[in-house]
Tab-separated table of C-alpha atoms and ligand atoms in Angstrom:
chain	number	residue	atom	x	y	z
A	157	MET	CA	105.024	110.175	127.707
A	158	LEU	CA	107.475	108.080	126.016
A	159	VAL	CA	109.048	109.152	122.610
A	160	LEU	CA	110.619	106.474	120.549
A	161	LEU	CA	112.633	107.744	117.617
A	162	HIS	CA	113.123	105.220	114.805
A	163	ARG	CA	115.474	105.149	111.733
A	164	ASP	CA	112.843	104.949	109.108
A	165	TYR	CA	109.201	104.069	108.387
A	166	ASP	CA	109.960	100.342	108.088
A	167	ASP	CA	111.531	100.059	111.608
A	168	LEU	CA	108.561	102.376	113.057
A	169	SER	CA	105.928	100.012	111.357
A	170	VAL	CA	107.878	97.007	112.756
A	171	ALA	CA	108.106	98.537	116.330
A	172	ALA	CA	104.293	99.545	116.095
A	173	ALA	CA	103.215	95.910	115.016
A	174	ARG	CA	105.137	94.410	118.088
A	175	ILE	CA	103.662	96.656	120.462
A	176	ILE	CA	100.048	95.500	119.326
A	177	ALA	CA	101.422	91.877	118.873
A	178	ALA	CA	102.560	91.777	122.493
A	179	ALA	CA	99.473	93.383	123.751
A	180	VAL	CA	97.333	90.772	122.027
A	181	ARG	CA	99.294	87.918	123.457
A	182	ARG	CA	99.041	89.341	126.885
A	183	LYS	CA	95.361	89.778	126.400
A	184	PRO	CA	93.778	87.883	123.656
A	185	SER	CA	90.374	89.680	124.112
A	186	LEU	CA	92.156	93.071	123.626
A	187	ILE	CA	89.749	96.170	122.619
A	188	LEU	CA	91.911	97.658	119.926
A	189	GLY	CA	91.295	101.482	118.619
A	190	LEU	CA	92.675	101.566	115.015
A	191	ALA	CA	93.463	104.380	112.489
A	192	SER	CA	93.722	104.247	108.995
A	193	GLY	CA	95.625	106.289	106.548
A	194	GLY	CA	99.013	105.620	104.885
A	195	THR	CA	101.016	105.927	108.186
A	196	THR	CA	99.399	102.638	109.466
A	197	SER	CA	99.586	100.475	106.332
A	198	GLY	CA	103.338	99.204	107.103
A	199	MET	CA	102.175	98.249	110.582
A	200	TYR	CA	99.278	96.246	109.190
A	201	ARG	CA	101.392	94.532	106.685
A	202	GLU	CA	103.764	93.609	109.549
A	203	LEU	CA	100.760	92.226	111.748
A	204	ALA	CA	99.334	90.186	108.726
A	205	ARG	CA	102.673	88.616	108.462
A	206	MET	CA	102.798	87.938	112.176
A	207	HIS	CA	99.706	86.189	111.920
A	208	ARG	CA	100.566	84.253	108.823
A	209	GLN	CA	103.904	83.210	109.983
A	210	GLU	CA	104.167	83.389	113.841
A	211	ALA	CA	100.484	82.486	114.639
A	212	LEU	CA	99.313	85.692	116.051
A	213	ASP	CA	95.854	85.055	116.960
A	214	PHE	CA	93.247	87.669	116.705
A	215	SER	CA	90.142	85.563	117.075
A	216	LYS	CA	89.177	86.974	120.503
A	217	THR	CA	90.177	90.792	119.729
A	218	ALA	CA	87.648	93.572	119.015
A	219	THR	CA	88.349	96.764	117.025
A	220	PHE	CA	86.941	100.231	116.858
A	221	ASN	CA	88.141	102.513	114.201
A	222	LEU	CA	88.512	106.218	114.989
A	223	ASP	CA	86.565	107.772	111.741
A	224	GLU	CA	84.965	107.253	108.421
A	225	TYR	CA	84.205	109.842	105.639
A	226	ILE	CA	80.585	110.885	105.578
A	227	GLY	CA	78.798	109.714	102.467
A	228	LEU	CA	81.090	106.808	101.521
A	229	ALA	CA	79.620	103.411	101.763
A	230	PRO	CA	81.940	100.661	103.241
A	231	GLU	CA	82.283	99.127	99.533
A	232	HIS	CA	83.641	102.597	98.323
A	233	PRO	CA	87.250	101.942	97.372
A	234	ARG	CA	88.255	105.277	99.387
A	235	SER	CA	86.321	104.650	102.445
A	236	PHE	CA	88.262	103.865	105.723
A	237	HIS	CA	86.070	100.525	105.621
A	238	TYR	CA	87.648	99.506	102.200
A	239	PHE	CA	91.113	100.419	103.641
A	240	MET	CA	90.896	98.488	106.519
A	241	ASP	CA	89.584	95.467	104.891
A	242	ASP	CA	92.247	95.742	102.022
A	243	ASN	CA	95.026	96.431	104.388
A	244	PHE	CA	94.265	94.285	107.582
A	245	PHE	CA	90.894	92.863	108.137
A	246	SER	CA	91.049	90.461	105.173
A	247	HIS	CA	94.468	89.240	106.161
A	248	VAL	CA	93.875	88.422	109.851
A	249	ASN	CA	91.214	86.481	111.861
A	250	ILE	CA	89.412	89.218	113.604
A	251	PRO	CA	85.713	87.912	113.555
A	252	ARG	CA	83.558	90.396	111.510
A	253	SER	CA	81.213	90.854	114.470
A	254	LYS	CA	83.785	92.413	116.533
A	255	ILE	CA	84.873	94.908	114.043
A	256	HIS	CA	83.492	98.481	114.276
A	257	ILE	CA	83.929	101.396	111.985
A	258	PRO	CA	81.707	104.571	112.013
A	259	ASP	CA	79.130	104.260	109.301
A	260	GLY	CA	79.467	107.012	106.627
A	261	THR	CA	76.302	106.249	105.432
A	262	VAL	CA	74.085	107.580	108.357
A	263	ARG	CA	72.046	110.529	106.967
A	264	THR	CA	70.100	111.734	109.759
A	265	GLY	CA	70.234	111.119	113.590
A	266	TYR	CA	73.999	111.675	114.027
A	267	GLU	CA	73.609	112.126	117.455
A	268	GLU	CA	72.013	109.020	118.525
A	269	TYR	CA	74.288	107.122	116.088
A	270	CYS	CA	77.463	108.638	117.386
A	271	GLN	CA	76.283	107.844	121.112
A	272	SER	CA	75.550	104.330	120.035
A	273	TYR	CA	79.247	104.133	118.729
A	274	GLU	CA	80.450	105.648	122.281
A	275	ASP	CA	78.118	103.072	123.876
A	276	ALA	CA	79.556	100.300	122.088
A	277	ILE	CA	83.161	101.390	123.162
A	278	ARG	CA	81.908	101.459	126.549
A	279	GLY	CA	79.836	98.267	126.448
A	280	ALA	CA	82.940	96.358	125.201
A	281	GLY	CA	84.897	97.534	128.174
A	282	GLY	CA	86.721	100.371	126.915
A	283	ILE	CA	89.675	100.692	124.411
A	284	ASP	CA	92.826	98.912	125.811
A	285	LEU	CA	95.278	100.101	123.183
A	286	GLN	CA	94.669	102.912	120.728
A	287	ILE	CA	96.535	103.296	117.362
A	288	LEU	CA	96.745	106.866	116.131
A	289	GLY	CA	98.283	108.756	113.161
A	290	ILE	CA	98.675	112.622	113.056
A	291	GLY	CA	97.705	114.924	110.601
A	292	ARG	CA	99.708	117.832	109.252
A	293	ASP	CA	97.182	120.077	111.070
A	294	GLY	CA	97.909	118.099	114.110
A	295	HIS	CA	94.567	116.306	114.093
A	296	ILE	CA	94.056	112.880	115.649
A	297	GLY	CA	91.219	110.912	114.313
A	298	PHE	CA	89.661	113.690	112.401
A	299	ASN	CA	89.625	116.144	115.153
A	300	GLU	CA	90.600	119.330	113.473
A	301	PRO	CA	92.044	122.447	114.748
A	302	ALA	CA	89.713	124.000	117.579
A	303	SER	CA	88.095	120.572	118.312
A	304	SER	CA	87.162	120.636	122.008
A	305	LEU	CA	89.853	118.556	123.990
A	306	GLY	CA	86.865	117.003	125.705
A	307	SER	CA	84.873	116.148	122.496
A	308	ARG	CA	83.234	112.750	121.846
A	309	THR	CA	82.336	111.050	118.876
A	310	ARG	CA	80.681	113.149	116.281
A	311	PRO	CA	80.295	114.695	112.764
A	312	LYS	CA	83.244	117.029	112.080
A	313	THR	CA	84.086	119.299	109.049
A	314	LEU	CA	87.430	118.503	107.506
A	315	SER	CA	90.015	121.372	107.675
A	316	ARG	CA	91.571	122.874	104.268
A	317	THR	CA	94.959	120.983	105.193
A	318	THR	CA	93.140	117.603	105.352
A	319	LEU	CA	91.247	118.141	102.322
A	320	GLU	CA	94.534	118.978	100.414
A	321	ASP	CA	96.329	115.999	101.998
A	322	ASN	CA	93.786	113.201	101.568
A	323	CYS	CA	92.515	114.176	97.968
A	324	ARG	CA	95.774	112.335	96.971
A	325	ASN	CA	93.605	109.289	97.391
A	326	PHE	CA	90.750	110.463	95.301
A	327	ALA	CA	91.099	110.348	91.589
A	328	PRO	CA	91.067	113.567	89.724
A	329	GLY	CA	87.469	114.998	89.296
A	330	GLU	CA	86.242	112.396	92.060
A	331	GLU	CA	84.466	114.079	94.646
A	332	MET	CA	85.904	113.988	98.008
A	333	PRO	CA	83.946	114.080	101.171
A	334	THR	CA	84.381	117.168	103.170
A	335	CYS	CA	82.965	115.837	106.692
A	336	ALA	CA	83.651	112.568	108.546
A	337	ILE	CA	82.445	111.080	111.626
A	338	THR	CA	85.250	110.744	114.287
A	339	MET	CA	85.792	109.652	117.771
A	340	GLY	CA	86.429	112.824	119.787
A	341	ILE	CA	89.414	113.716	121.798
A	342	GLY	CA	87.753	112.888	125.070
A	343	THR	CA	86.908	109.738	123.790
A	344	ILE	CA	90.609	108.800	122.541
A	345	LEU	CA	91.770	109.935	125.905
A	346	GLU	CA	89.829	107.375	127.542
A	347	ALA	CA	91.923	104.428	126.124
A	348	ARG	CA	94.100	102.741	128.467
A	349	ARG	CA	97.144	103.146	126.358
A	350	ILE	CA	97.903	105.030	123.362
A	351	ILE	CA	100.421	105.002	120.747
A	352	LEU	CA	100.840	107.573	117.963
A	353	LEU	CA	102.784	106.858	114.581
A	354	ALA	CA	104.413	109.917	112.759
A	355	SER	CA	106.628	109.219	109.623
A	356	GLY	CA	107.924	111.680	107.157
A	357	SER	CA	109.141	115.347	107.073
A	358	ALA	CA	105.650	116.590	106.408
A	359	LYS	CA	104.617	115.489	110.025
A	360	ALA	CA	107.765	117.229	111.739
A	361	LYS	CA	106.017	120.473	112.589
A	362	ALA	CA	102.799	118.718	114.091
A	363	VAL	CA	104.990	116.234	115.953
A	364	ALA	CA	107.109	118.997	117.541
A	365	LEU	CA	103.831	120.928	118.512
A	366	ALA	CA	102.205	117.839	119.791
A	367	ILE	CA	105.135	116.503	122.014
A	368	GLU	CA	106.663	119.953	122.982
A	369	GLY	CA	104.275	122.527	122.515
A	370	PRO	CA	101.644	123.898	124.852
A	371	ILE	CA	98.495	122.010	125.344
A	372	THR	CA	96.163	123.805	123.039
A	373	ALA	CA	92.973	123.225	120.875
A	374	SER	CA	94.792	124.450	117.943
A	375	VAL	CA	96.791	121.034	117.901
A	376	SER	CA	94.650	118.287	118.717
A	377	ALA	CA	97.457	115.908	119.501
A	378	SER	CA	98.888	118.097	122.221
A	379	ALA	CA	95.831	116.927	124.189
A	380	LEU	CA	97.958	113.633	124.507
A	381	GLN	CA	100.080	115.187	126.847
A	382	LEU	CA	97.440	114.818	129.405
A	383	HIS	CA	97.544	110.782	129.099
A	384	PRO	CA	99.084	108.966	131.581
A	385	ASP	CA	100.336	106.238	128.945
A	386	VAL	CA	101.173	107.626	125.487
A	387	THR	CA	103.894	106.548	123.153
A	388	PHE	CA	105.145	108.463	120.326
A	389	LEU	CA	106.768	106.448	117.390
A	390	VAL	CA	108.506	108.983	115.259
A	391	ASP	CA	110.845	108.293	112.456
A	392	GLU	CA	113.874	110.373	111.691
A	393	ASP	CA	112.214	112.355	108.974
A	394	ALA	CA	109.294	113.302	111.437
A	395	ALA	CA	111.462	114.011	114.168
A	396	THR	CA	113.678	116.953	112.844
A	397	GLU	CA	111.704	119.641	114.566
A	398	LEU	CA	111.947	118.206	117.920
A	399	ALA	CA	114.160	120.111	120.408
A	400	GLN	CA	114.820	117.427	122.975
A	401	THR	CA	116.143	114.422	120.605
A	402	GLU	CA	119.382	113.916	122.584
A	403	TYR	CA	117.110	113.492	125.742
A	404	TYR	CA	114.679	111.124	123.739
A	405	HIS	CA	117.454	108.905	122.966
A	406	ARG	CA	118.910	108.712	126.614
A	407	VAL	CA	115.178	107.698	127.659
A	408	MET	CA	114.941	104.985	125.004
A	409	GLU	CA	118.333	103.615	126.132
A	410	MET	CA	117.403	103.574	129.850
A	411	THR	CA	113.841	102.216	128.960
A	412	ALA	CA	115.372	99.581	127.011
A	413	LYS	CA	117.423	98.590	130.155
A	414	LEU	CA	115.159	99.065	133.023
A	415	THR	CA	111.651	98.107	131.532
A	416	PRO	CA	112.253	96.599	127.966
A	417	GLU	CA	108.452	95.470	127.791
A	418	ARG	CA	107.613	99.288	127.328
A	419	LEU	CA	109.176	99.336	124.084
A	420	TRP	CA	106.720	96.690	122.964
B	796	F6R	C1	92.630	108.170	110.158
B	796	F6R	C2	92.968	109.213	111.055
B	796	F6R	C3	93.853	110.216	110.703
B	796	F6R	C4	95.100	109.827	110.171
B	796	F6R	C5	96.051	110.976	109.928
B	796	F6R	C6	97.340	110.815	109.102
B	796	F6R	O1	91.980	107.125	110.656
B	796	F6R	O2	92.468	108.905	111.913
B	796	F6R	O3	94.145	111.042	111.842
B	796	F6R	O4	95.713	109.004	110.937
B	796	F6R	O5	95.290	111.957	108.995
B	796	F6R	O6	97.069	110.071	107.966
B	796	F6R	P1	98.271	109.494	107.057
B	796	F6R	O7	98.741	108.364	107.685
B	796	F6R	O8	97.513	109.225	105.860
B	796	F6R	O9	99.415	110.620	106.968
């Protein structure tokens, strides 16, 4: 596990974008696992800039998003489809046919639908690089506390904390979905490389539990400790509850000297 401490949100966003850009340049047909949510928007902005100004080419890249609210159609302004289009897909050249996001309008046959999403990931060759955010309750994707560490893509009921946090994206009086389709923790752990972005003091506790706490179903992100190639990008405010920051700084210095490519 590599923990990269960044001064602020902008630094973290640029660092995340550089990791993705380097991976796409190394392997243009990269299979990219994507997250939506406020934390990722700076990273998407930087990737769009790199596409525009530095000829970063996504024409062979395929993407699989982690999750979508059940009940929201792709054109719904609060859907993750809409968020992804608005923040990323409409600004870069990923072919539409290579973009995959769980369908929030599925009404029946969830098991078959979720299996088909898993099959599509596997059929594409598996995820090369998975991007994650983290919830205040430690969720990755929408794997809320007490999700099985081996879980696969499935419908999931949102936790009270997630409902409180994400209702800020919905207008007063607007009904917010209470369930989502999400890749499972087992699905996420199959990605070859994972990076998790965490910004802001509200995430500090979850970040500390994920990185330094015990592996537990109570904090889904702690399952990442089992993964052989995971990098946490954490800004100063999100790092305040970490106990080992001095050590992470020294690791960053050594990594920059010995294997600078691991920083992006
Ligand atoms: C969204 C997702 C979630 C978010 C998390 C953090 O696709 O998978 O796990 O990454 O809820 O959301 P923000 O960034 O809005 O704080």
